[in-house]
């Protein structure tokens, strides 16, 4: 491991000293730099989440503008960014410790320009092959992969006593990118924002009404902001003089708590991200066949919005209460809410739609609590730089949430014609993680109270 003693041999990209747990250093210069870095990286992470989830907002309109995709193909497009996010997070979890924050975060942000540009071009041609759409969906998932660089980076900039607050703010506001893309898309596609590029309009047919839209705006609107985020990252972020080689990082896999926290975070963020991606298409699939069917994006953005806001709030609370008790509340709430949803997934009319949305929002609410509390637990259970590695790893596995959830929903629909089995399975998974959290972290005399 390299510390401040060898910093004189490092490039100017590295800070000469970084000891945030020292109160004198923190007040003298650490606090200002840490918070400035946090706001820059949170801006970049919000955009990364928007790119990751923009596919979920686009696919619900593809068939309405002339594409001819099956239900399975649409769920595959919704699932693919989650597969990419999980795979790329496995790579990202090592990058900050090896290459530093500035280079990693700048280049990963610039890479998101590829799917942002590509989707805008693809949706303008209904003859675009499915494999091209699938590839672009995979590339969009790189935005989810960035999380496993941004969050470990932030964990290095703040003292342990503030980790829950800092990580809660970054992840919570970053998660707003999910609701932002689902809320913003219906607005931006209604205006010819990029007329100077010669972008053409599409005819959108929904509920018997035809409207003119520019669906390419759903991805192109993020291009200038991604460029700005990359520039700010390069200019304002410097690297913390803590490095670990690959062998040191791999040591986390020998600790059972790595695997326990992976399962718990899969329950919280895996469900949050998976349901956020699938929610619009789920609304359209379950309730879209009725007269005066609800517009999916009019309601779907509320789920990730609530989950993100709760994550920010409970990041602050977790620093005062500890994480384990809040994770217990999260698991119980998610399990009960998942069972409640099953009463409203086989509708015969629209009268049950408000209850369906309400119980789904309850899952998002309790997942937000768990997303905050687990990120308070991990820096307490593990010491740096291993805490950064564990955060990156757990985030990588949980990023498979959109892929796993979308595939399981698609499988349940094909096998039984409804999604009750999926939500029953989610409830059982929540109870399993409730037991793990209580035994190892929450009970009196727990091995790692957190």
Tab-separated table of C-alpha atoms in Angstrom:
chain	number	residue	atom	x	y	z
A	1	UNK	CA	0.000	0.000	0.000
A	2	UNK	CA	1.312	3.492	-0.779
A	3	UNK	CA	0.873	6.236	1.830
A	4	UNK	CA	1.727	9.912	2.100
A	5	UNK	CA	5.417	9.109	2.754
A	6	UNK	CA	5.855	8.124	-0.885
A	7	UNK	CA	3.609	10.844	-2.266
A	8	UNK	CA	6.605	12.986	-3.255
A	9	UNK	CA	7.327	10.372	-5.911
A	10	UNK	CA	3.803	10.533	-7.280
A	11	UNK	CA	2.504	12.883	-9.935
A	12	UNK	CA	0.717	16.125	-9.087
A	13	UNK	CA	-2.554	14.269	-9.685
A	14	UNK	CA	-2.144	12.885	-6.149
A	15	UNK	CA	-2.698	14.822	-2.951
A	16	UNK	CA	0.504	15.069	-0.873
A	17	UNK	CA	-1.396	14.093	2.292
A	18	UNK	CA	-4.855	12.766	3.080
A	19	UNK	CA	-5.847	11.900	6.666
A	20	UNK	CA	-9.569	12.720	6.964
A	21	UNK	CA	-9.917	10.929	10.327
A	22	UNK	CA	-7.509	13.466	11.873
A	23	UNK	CA	-9.784	16.270	13.221
A	24	UNK	CA	-7.105	18.939	12.773
A	25	UNK	CA	-6.383	17.997	9.157
A	26	UNK	CA	-10.096	17.655	8.414
A	27	UNK	CA	-10.907	21.163	9.620
A	28	UNK	CA	-7.789	22.723	8.101
A	29	UNK	CA	-8.165	21.475	4.543
A	30	UNK	CA	-9.846	18.097	4.302
A	31	UNK	CA	-13.453	19.211	4.699
A	32	UNK	CA	-13.462	21.765	1.865
A	33	UNK	CA	-11.825	19.423	-0.651
A	34	UNK	CA	-13.969	16.453	0.315
A	35	UNK	CA	-17.242	18.332	-0.113
A	36	UNK	CA	-16.135	19.928	-3.379
A	37	UNK	CA	-15.180	16.506	-4.703
A	38	UNK	CA	-18.485	15.066	-3.516
A	39	UNK	CA	-20.577	17.607	-5.432
A	40	UNK	CA	-18.593	17.120	-8.641
A	41	UNK	CA	-18.813	13.337	-8.466
A	42	UNK	CA	-22.485	13.398	-7.472
A	43	UNK	CA	-23.235	15.462	-10.582
A	44	UNK	CA	-21.414	12.881	-12.690
A	45	UNK	CA	-23.092	9.943	-10.944
A	46	UNK	CA	-26.563	11.418	-11.478
A	47	UNK	CA	-25.876	11.607	-15.220
A	48	UNK	CA	-24.468	8.068	-15.178
A	49	UNK	CA	-27.694	6.758	-13.638
A	50	UNK	CA	-29.725	8.704	-16.187
A	51	UNK	CA	-27.862	7.055	-19.059
A	52	UNK	CA	-28.201	3.662	-17.368
A	53	UNK	CA	-31.990	3.969	-17.077
A	54	UNK	CA	-32.809	5.979	-20.194
A	55	UNK	CA	-33.486	2.674	-21.994
A	56	UNK	CA	-36.384	1.955	-19.604
A	57	UNK	CA	-37.972	5.247	-20.653
A	58	UNK	CA	-37.355	4.679	-24.355
A	59	UNK	CA	-38.539	1.072	-24.783
A	60	UNK	CA	-42.131	1.782	-23.733
A	61	UNK	CA	-42.497	3.961	-26.848
A	62	UNK	CA	-40.587	1.981	-29.468
A	63	UNK	CA	-43.550	-0.032	-30.771
A	64	UNK	CA	-45.714	3.088	-30.695
A	65	UNK	CA	-43.413	4.841	-33.201
A	66	UNK	CA	-43.185	1.995	-35.720
A	67	UNK	CA	-40.899	-0.661	-34.247
A	68	UNK	CA	-42.202	-4.236	-34.126
A	69	UNK	CA	-40.715	-5.811	-31.017
A	70	UNK	CA	-42.180	-8.676	-29.014
A	71	UNK	CA	-42.850	-8.503	-25.277
A	72	UNK	CA	-39.793	-10.689	-24.636
A	73	UNK	CA	-37.601	-8.424	-26.771
A	74	UNK	CA	-38.781	-5.360	-24.870
A	75	UNK	CA	-37.964	-6.988	-21.524
A	76	UNK	CA	-34.560	-8.009	-22.897
A	77	UNK	CA	-33.863	-4.376	-23.778
A	78	UNK	CA	-34.913	-3.368	-20.276
A	79	UNK	CA	-32.733	-6.078	-18.737
A	80	UNK	CA	-29.554	-5.603	-20.784
A	81	UNK	CA	-28.332	-2.381	-19.072
A	82	UNK	CA	-28.444	-4.243	-15.763
A	83	UNK	CA	-26.290	-7.034	-17.129
A	84	UNK	CA	-23.775	-4.508	-18.421
A	85	UNK	CA	-23.814	-2.524	-15.165
A	86	UNK	CA	-23.020	-5.602	-13.114
A	87	UNK	CA	-20.227	-6.747	-15.400
A	88	UNK	CA	-18.610	-3.323	-15.715
A	89	UNK	CA	-18.881	-2.718	-11.977
A	90	UNK	CA	-16.715	-5.789	-11.459
A	91	UNK	CA	-14.065	-3.931	-13.404
A	92	UNK	CA	-14.722	-0.542	-11.810
A	93	UNK	CA	-14.349	-1.819	-8.249
A	94	UNK	CA	-10.549	-1.956	-8.705
A	95	UNK	CA	-9.957	1.135	-10.838
A	96	UNK	CA	-9.922	3.911	-8.218
A	97	UNK	CA	-7.481	2.074	-5.958
A	98	UNK	CA	-5.153	1.392	-8.897
A	99	UNK	CA	-5.490	4.449	-11.159
A	100	UNK	CA	-6.907	7.113	-8.855
A	101	UNK	CA	-10.172	9.035	-8.836
A	102	UNK	CA	-9.457	11.742	-11.416
A	103	UNK	CA	-8.524	9.545	-14.366
A	104	UNK	CA	-11.094	6.858	-13.606
A	105	UNK	CA	-14.073	9.186	-13.157
A	106	UNK	CA	-13.217	11.417	-16.114
A	107	UNK	CA	-12.795	8.606	-18.633
A	108	UNK	CA	-15.803	6.639	-17.398
A	109	UNK	CA	-18.000	9.725	-17.837
A	110	UNK	CA	-16.734	10.367	-21.371
A	111	UNK	CA	-17.505	6.739	-22.275
A	112	UNK	CA	-21.221	7.369	-21.741
A	113	UNK	CA	-21.292	9.582	-24.818
A	114	UNK	CA	-21.315	6.421	-26.962
A	115	UNK	CA	-24.766	5.124	-25.914
A	116	UNK	CA	-26.148	8.658	-25.590
A	117	UNK	CA	-25.321	9.397	-29.229
A	118	UNK	CA	-26.141	5.884	-30.448
A	119	UNK	CA	-29.670	5.652	-29.058
A	120	UNK	CA	-30.558	9.003	-30.583
A	121	UNK	CA	-29.572	7.735	-34.006
A	122	UNK	CA	-31.183	4.292	-33.626
A	123	UNK	CA	-34.691	5.395	-32.625
A	124	UNK	CA	-35.035	7.509	-35.760
A	125	UNK	CA	-35.107	4.361	-37.908
A	126	UNK	CA	-37.745	1.668	-37.104
A	127	UNK	CA	-35.726	-0.737	-39.253
A	128	UNK	CA	-32.834	-0.659	-36.789
A	129	UNK	CA	-31.973	-4.345	-36.123
A	130	UNK	CA	-32.760	-5.738	-32.704
A	131	UNK	CA	-29.118	-6.715	-32.141
A	132	UNK	CA	-28.125	-3.063	-32.562
A	133	UNK	CA	-30.711	-1.985	-29.980
A	134	UNK	CA	-29.510	-4.756	-27.675
A	135	UNK	CA	-25.907	-3.597	-28.054
A	136	UNK	CA	-26.844	0.004	-27.318
A	137	UNK	CA	-28.817	-1.135	-24.274
A	138	UNK	CA	-25.710	-2.944	-23.042
A	139	UNK	CA	-23.554	0.160	-23.586
A	140	UNK	CA	-26.054	2.297	-21.677
A	141	UNK	CA	-25.453	-0.007	-18.727
A	142	UNK	CA	-21.919	1.372	-18.473
A	143	UNK	CA	-23.545	4.248	-16.606
A	144	UNK	CA	-24.537	1.836	-13.866
A	145	UNK	CA	-21.019	0.448	-13.849
A	146	UNK	CA	-19.600	3.866	-12.976
A	147	UNK	CA	-21.198	3.610	-9.535
A	148	UNK	CA	-18.472	1.218	-8.400
A	149	UNK	CA	-15.848	3.847	-9.062
A	150	UNK	CA	-17.724	6.867	-7.747
A	151	UNK	CA	-18.798	5.416	-4.394
A	152	UNK	CA	-15.465	3.829	-3.369
A	153	UNK	CA	-13.789	7.105	-4.331
A	154	UNK	CA	-16.086	9.069	-2.028
A	155	UNK	CA	-15.492	6.629	0.837
A	156	UNK	CA	-11.801	7.563	0.722
A	157	UNK	CA	-12.435	11.322	1.002
A	158	UNK	CA	-14.522	11.362	4.198
A	159	UNK	CA	-13.843	10.318	7.824
A	160	UNK	CA	-15.570	7.176	9.066
A	161	UNK	CA	-18.056	9.110	11.198
A	162	UNK	CA	-19.382	10.876	8.085
A	163	UNK	CA	-19.396	7.954	5.659
A	164	UNK	CA	-23.137	7.341	5.979
A	165	UNK	CA	-23.909	10.997	5.304
A	166	UNK	CA	-21.529	11.389	2.360
A	167	UNK	CA	-22.380	8.089	0.685
A	168	UNK	CA	-26.077	8.611	1.368
A	169	UNK	CA	-26.002	12.019	-0.303
A	170	UNK	CA	-24.049	10.815	-3.312
A	171	UNK	CA	-25.968	7.604	-3.875
A	172	UNK	CA	-29.301	9.207	-3.069
A	173	UNK	CA	-28.889	12.173	-5.389
A	174	UNK	CA	-27.260	9.906	-7.961
A	175	UNK	CA	-30.318	7.667	-7.796
A	176	UNK	CA	-32.400	10.707	-8.714
A	177	UNK	CA	-30.988	10.174	-12.187
A	178	UNK	CA	-33.366	7.212	-12.469
A	179	UNK	CA	-36.513	9.197	-11.698
A	180	UNK	CA	-35.168	12.196	-13.599
A	181	UNK	CA	-34.901	10.267	-16.854
A	182	UNK	CA	-38.394	8.798	-16.489
A	183	UNK	CA	-39.894	12.184	-15.545
A	184	UNK	CA	-37.928	14.242	-18.077
A	185	UNK	CA	-38.367	12.006	-21.118
A	186	UNK	CA	-42.060	12.757	-21.814
A	187	UNK	CA	-41.240	16.474	-21.764
A	188	UNK	CA	-38.072	16.610	-23.846
A	189	UNK	CA	-39.371	14.297	-26.590
A	190	UNK	CA	-42.180	16.735	-27.314
A	191	UNK	CA	-39.848	19.500	-28.529
A	192	UNK	CA	-37.469	19.587	-31.496
A	193	UNK	CA	-34.434	20.440	-29.358
A	194	UNK	CA	-31.858	19.383	-31.941
A	195	UNK	CA	-33.318	20.917	-35.097
A	196	UNK	CA	-29.855	22.263	-35.975
A	197	UNK	CA	-28.653	18.650	-36.366
A	198	UNK	CA	-31.440	17.830	-38.818
A	199	UNK	CA	-33.088	15.319	-36.447
A	200	UNK	CA	-36.392	14.067	-37.758
A	201	UNK	CA	-39.633	13.565	-35.873
A	202	UNK	CA	-41.568	10.341	-35.234
A	203	UNK	CA	-45.304	9.749	-35.118
A	204	UNK	CA	-46.288	8.383	-31.714
A	205	UNK	CA	-49.569	6.474	-31.590
A	206	UNK	CA	-50.967	5.843	-28.100
A	207	UNK	CA	-54.565	5.123	-27.036
A	208	UNK	CA	-55.799	5.908	-30.534
A	209	UNK	CA	-54.193	9.364	-30.613
A	210	UNK	CA	-51.280	10.398	-32.824
A	211	UNK	CA	-48.655	12.910	-31.693
A	212	UNK	CA	-45.376	14.175	-33.124
A	213	UNK	CA	-42.358	13.457	-30.932
A	214	UNK	CA	-38.555	13.438	-31.151
A	215	UNK	CA	-37.630	10.312	-29.184
A	216	UNK	CA	-33.922	10.861	-29.878
A	217	UNK	CA	-34.031	13.713	-27.366
A	218	UNK	CA	-34.403	11.104	-24.618
A	219	UNK	CA	-30.684	10.321	-24.980
A	220	UNK	CA	-29.215	13.359	-26.719
A	221	UNK	CA	-30.309	15.719	-23.958
A	222	UNK	CA	-27.540	14.313	-21.726
A	223	UNK	CA	-24.649	14.842	-24.161
A	224	UNK	CA	-23.625	18.412	-23.193
A	225	UNK	CA	-23.963	17.633	-19.490
A	226	UNK	CA	-21.764	14.547	-19.776
A	227	UNK	CA	-19.053	16.643	-21.409
A	228	UNK	CA	-19.329	19.222	-18.625
A	229	UNK	CA	-19.116	16.534	-15.931
A	230	UNK	CA	-15.996	15.030	-17.495
A	231	UNK	CA	-14.281	18.430	-17.663
A	232	UNK	CA	-15.131	19.214	-14.043
A	233	UNK	CA	-13.842	15.815	-12.931
A	234	UNK	CA	-10.506	16.362	-14.635
A	235	UNK	CA	-10.065	19.908	-13.352
A	236	UNK	CA	-11.323	19.629	-9.768
A	237	UNK	CA	-10.653	16.070	-8.585
A	238	UNK	CA	-7.314	14.822	-7.318
A	239	UNK	CA	-6.308	11.357	-6.196
A	240	UNK	CA	-6.089	10.253	-2.573
A	241	UNK	CA	-2.598	8.827	-1.761
A	242	UNK	CA	-3.971	5.412	-0.843
A	243	UNK	CA	-3.398	2.709	-3.394
A	244	UNK	CA	-3.854	-1.031	-3.387
A	245	UNK	CA	-2.698	-3.593	-5.881
A	246	UNK	CA	-4.961	-6.269	-7.300
A	247	UNK	CA	-3.796	-8.917	-4.810
A	248	UNK	CA	-4.679	-6.694	-1.855
A	249	UNK	CA	-8.098	-5.941	-3.297
A	250	UNK	CA	-8.851	-9.634	-3.884
A	251	UNK	CA	-8.349	-10.282	-0.171
A	252	UNK	CA	-11.916	-9.082	0.468
A	253	UNK	CA	-13.251	-12.327	-0.994
A	254	UNK	CA	-11.792	-14.320	1.864
A	255	UNK	CA	-13.993	-12.484	4.366
A	256	UNK	CA	-17.464	-13.954	4.933
A	257	UNK	CA	-18.835	-10.491	5.658
A	258	UNK	CA	-18.177	-9.514	2.043
A	259	UNK	CA	-20.655	-12.168	0.944
A	260	UNK	CA	-23.207	-11.379	3.648
A	261	UNK	CA	-23.249	-7.682	2.793
A	262	UNK	CA	-23.449	-8.576	-0.900
A	263	UNK	CA	-26.657	-10.497	-0.281
A	264	UNK	CA	-28.122	-7.725	1.867
A	265	UNK	CA	-27.289	-5.031	-0.684
A	266	UNK	CA	-28.744	-7.191	-3.429
A	267	UNK	CA	-31.993	-7.125	-1.461
A	268	UNK	CA	-32.001	-3.330	-1.204
A	269	UNK	CA	-30.329	-1.835	-4.254
A	270	UNK	CA	-30.813	-4.896	-6.447
A	271	UNK	CA	-34.569	-4.659	-5.922
A	272	UNK	CA	-34.549	-0.861	-6.205
A	273	UNK	CA	-32.669	-0.771	-9.505
A	274	UNK	CA	-34.419	-3.809	-10.937
A	275	UNK	CA	-37.919	-2.587	-10.202
A	276	UNK	CA	-37.032	0.945	-11.325
A	277	UNK	CA	-36.044	-0.432	-14.724
A	278	UNK	CA	-39.042	-2.749	-15.031
A	279	UNK	CA	-41.732	-0.513	-13.501
A	280	UNK	CA	-42.715	1.389	-16.697
A	281	UNK	CA	-43.002	-1.788	-18.783
A	282	UNK	CA	-44.736	-3.593	-15.915
A	283	UNK	CA	-47.406	-0.868	-15.774
A	284	UNK	CA	-47.907	-1.106	-19.517
A	285	UNK	CA	-48.023	-4.915	-19.453
A	286	UNK	CA	-50.457	-5.254	-16.531
A	287	UNK	CA	-52.682	-2.223	-17.026
A	288	UNK	CA	-52.012	-1.052	-20.581
A	289	UNK	CA	-54.812	-3.097	-22.172
A	290	UNK	CA	-57.685	-1.232	-20.530
A	291	UNK	CA	-59.529	1.755	-21.952
A	292	UNK	CA	-57.936	5.042	-20.832
A	293	UNK	CA	-54.848	3.114	-19.779
A	294	UNK	CA	-52.359	5.064	-17.621
A	295	UNK	CA	-49.211	6.484	-19.185
A	296	UNK	CA	-46.401	4.363	-17.666
A	297	UNK	CA	-43.863	7.170	-17.245
A	298	UNK	CA	-46.428	9.389	-15.530
A	299	UNK	CA	-46.283	7.062	-12.516
A	300	UNK	CA	-43.072	5.032	-12.879
A	301	UNK	CA	-40.738	7.913	-11.985
A	302	UNK	CA	-42.303	8.141	-8.510
A	303	UNK	CA	-40.704	4.868	-7.395
A	304	UNK	CA	-37.047	5.798	-7.882
A	305	UNK	CA	-37.829	9.375	-6.783
A	306	UNK	CA	-39.101	8.174	-3.409
A	307	UNK	CA	-36.322	5.604	-3.008
A	308	UNK	CA	-33.656	8.198	-3.810
A	309	UNK	CA	-35.043	10.837	-1.435
A	310	UNK	CA	-35.307	8.295	1.371
A	311	UNK	CA	-31.716	7.204	0.761
A	312	UNK	CA	-30.447	10.757	1.245
A	313	UNK	CA	-32.499	11.290	4.421
A	314	UNK	CA	-31.650	7.972	6.019
A	315	UNK	CA	-27.957	8.360	5.211
A	316	UNK	CA	-27.996	11.171	7.766
A	317	UNK	CA	-30.070	9.137	10.209
A	318	UNK	CA	-27.834	6.058	9.861
A	319	UNK	CA	-24.827	7.996	11.155
A	320	UNK	CA	-26.760	8.574	14.387
A	321	UNK	CA	-28.600	5.262	14.836
A	322	UNK	CA	-26.188	2.830	13.193
A	323	UNK	CA	-26.984	0.906	10.050
A	324	UNK	CA	-28.100	-2.511	11.287
A	325	UNK	CA	-31.376	-1.388	12.888
A	326	UNK	CA	-32.385	0.471	9.729
A	327	UNK	CA	-31.518	-2.527	7.551
A	328	UNK	CA	-33.851	-4.594	9.750
A	329	UNK	CA	-36.674	-2.104	9.166
A	330	UNK	CA	-35.913	-2.140	5.445
A	331	UNK	CA	-36.085	-5.927	5.142
A	332	UNK	CA	-39.346	-6.212	7.063
A	333	UNK	CA	-40.974	-3.379	5.126
A	334	UNK	CA	-39.872	-4.680	1.738
A	335	UNK	CA	-41.071	-8.199	2.517
A	336	UNK	CA	-44.540	-7.100	3.627
A	337	UNK	CA	-44.881	-4.706	0.674
A	338	UNK	CA	-43.849	-7.390	-1.821
A	339	UNK	CA	-46.616	-9.689	-0.569
A	340	UNK	CA	-49.098	-6.810	-0.703
A	341	UNK	CA	-48.323	-6.142	-4.379
A	342	UNK	CA	-49.504	-9.632	-5.326
A	343	UNK	CA	-53.128	-8.675	-4.643
A	344	UNK	CA	-53.049	-6.137	-7.493
A	345	UNK	CA	-51.088	-7.785	-10.342
A	346	UNK	CA	-54.013	-9.643	-11.946
A	347	UNK	CA	-56.367	-6.726	-12.643
A	348	UNK	CA	-59.750	-6.959	-14.337
A	349	UNK	CA	-60.095	-3.177	-14.612
A	350	UNK	CA	-58.321	0.021	-13.541
A	351	UNK	CA	-59.839	0.228	-10.060
A	352	UNK	CA	-56.898	-1.613	-8.487
A	353	UNK	CA	-54.250	0.497	-10.253
A	354	UNK	CA	-53.827	3.021	-7.390
A	355	UNK	CA	-53.231	0.180	-4.918
A	356	UNK	CA	-50.747	-1.444	-7.297
A	357	UNK	CA	-48.788	1.794	-7.564
A	358	UNK	CA	-49.044	2.403	-3.817
A	359	UNK	CA	-47.676	-0.990	-2.805
A	360	UNK	CA	-44.900	-0.723	-5.396
A	361	UNK	CA	-43.944	2.676	-3.984
A	362	UNK	CA	-43.794	1.091	-0.526
A	363	UNK	CA	-41.132	-1.320	-1.811
A	364	UNK	CA	-39.141	1.623	-3.164
A	365	UNK	CA	-39.509	3.474	0.141
A	366	UNK	CA	-38.147	0.644	2.270
A	367	UNK	CA	-35.423	-0.204	-0.259
A	368	UNK	CA	-34.236	3.415	0.044
A	369	UNK	CA	-33.838	2.983	3.797
A	370	UNK	CA	-31.751	-0.154	3.239
A	371	UNK	CA	-29.659	1.452	0.521
A	372	UNK	CA	-28.624	4.140	2.999
A	373	UNK	CA	-28.081	1.865	6.000
A	374	UNK	CA	-25.932	-0.699	4.215
A	375	UNK	CA	-23.521	2.008	3.084
A	376	UNK	CA	-23.234	3.081	6.713
A	377	UNK	CA	-22.516	-0.520	7.734
A	378	UNK	CA	-19.785	-1.372	5.232
A	379	UNK	CA	-17.208	1.296	6.232
A	380	UNK	CA	-17.709	0.210	9.862
A	381	UNK	CA	-17.341	-3.516	9.151
A	382	UNK	CA	-14.295	-3.097	6.873
A	383	UNK	CA	-11.231	-0.838	7.058
A	384	UNK	CA	-9.861	1.144	4.074
A	385	UNK	CA	-8.819	0.407	1.389
A	386	UNK	CA	-10.801	-2.838	1.775
A	387	UNK	CA	-14.017	-0.970	2.573
A	388	UNK	CA	-13.769	0.700	-0.834
A	389	UNK	CA	-13.296	-2.699	-2.472
A	390	UNK	CA	-16.290	-4.189	-0.663
A	391	UNK	CA	-18.466	-1.215	-1.570
A	392	UNK	CA	-17.432	-1.631	-5.187
A	393	UNK	CA	-18.051	-5.386	-5.161
A	394	UNK	CA	-21.461	-5.292	-3.483
A	395	UNK	CA	-22.522	-2.496	-5.800
A	396	UNK	CA	-21.363	-4.549	-8.780
A	397	UNK	CA	-23.485	-7.552	-7.870
A	398	UNK	CA	-26.520	-5.432	-6.983
A	399	UNK	CA	-26.247	-3.727	-10.371
A	400	UNK	CA	-27.392	-6.987	-11.932
A	401	UNK	CA	-30.767	-6.102	-10.402
A	402	UNK	CA	-32.354	-4.735	-13.604
A	403	UNK	CA	-31.230	-7.807	-15.542
A	404	UNK	CA	-32.348	-10.327	-12.922
A	405	UNK	CA	-35.664	-8.615	-12.134
A	406	UNK	CA	-36.617	-8.080	-15.777
A	407	UNK	CA	-35.754	-11.666	-16.687
A	408	UNK	CA	-37.634	-13.100	-13.705
A	409	UNK	CA	-40.700	-11.000	-14.481
A	410	UNK	CA	-40.563	-12.062	-18.129
A	411	UNK	CA	-40.174	-15.716	-17.078
A	412	UNK	CA	-43.102	-15.514	-14.649
A	413	UNK	CA	-45.323	-13.910	-17.270
A	414	UNK	CA	-44.455	-16.624	-19.780
A	415	UNK	CA	-44.873	-19.489	-17.294
A	416	UNK	CA	-47.974	-18.447	-15.377
A	417	UNK	CA	-49.372	-15.346	-17.052
A	418	UNK	CA	-48.784	-13.210	-13.951
A	419	UNK	CA	-45.964	-11.958	-11.727
A	420	UNK	CA	-47.123	-13.193	-8.308
A	421	UNK	CA	-44.300	-15.732	-8.106
A	422	UNK	CA	-41.700	-13.012	-8.534
A	423	UNK	CA	-43.005	-10.917	-5.649
A	424	UNK	CA	-43.395	-13.953	-3.371
A	425	UNK	CA	-39.775	-14.808	-4.122
A	426	UNK	CA	-38.708	-11.252	-3.299
A	427	UNK	CA	-40.473	-11.498	0.071
A	428	UNK	CA	-38.652	-14.739	0.918
A	429	UNK	CA	-35.302	-13.195	-0.063
A	430	UNK	CA	-36.016	-10.242	2.239
A	431	UNK	CA	-36.668	-12.585	5.171
A	432	UNK	CA	-33.415	-14.438	4.532
A	433	UNK	CA	-31.442	-11.191	4.632
A	434	UNK	CA	-33.350	-10.030	7.685
A	435	UNK	CA	-31.998	-13.080	9.516
A	436	UNK	CA	-28.428	-12.556	8.279
A	437	UNK	CA	-28.407	-8.894	9.269
A	438	UNK	CA	-29.816	-9.569	12.733
A	439	UNK	CA	-27.416	-12.426	13.531
A	440	UNK	CA	-24.172	-10.848	12.373
A	441	UNK	CA	-24.768	-7.108	12.851
A	442	UNK	CA	-27.960	-6.299	14.744
A	443	UNK	CA	-28.364	-8.516	17.824
A	444	UNK	CA	-26.747	-7.998	21.202
A	445	UNK	CA	-23.309	-9.600	21.067
A	446	UNK	CA	-23.252	-9.566	17.251
A	447	UNK	CA	-19.915	-10.340	15.606
A	448	UNK	CA	-19.715	-6.995	13.791
A	449	UNK	CA	-22.191	-4.535	15.338
A	450	UNK	CA	-22.798	-1.786	12.818
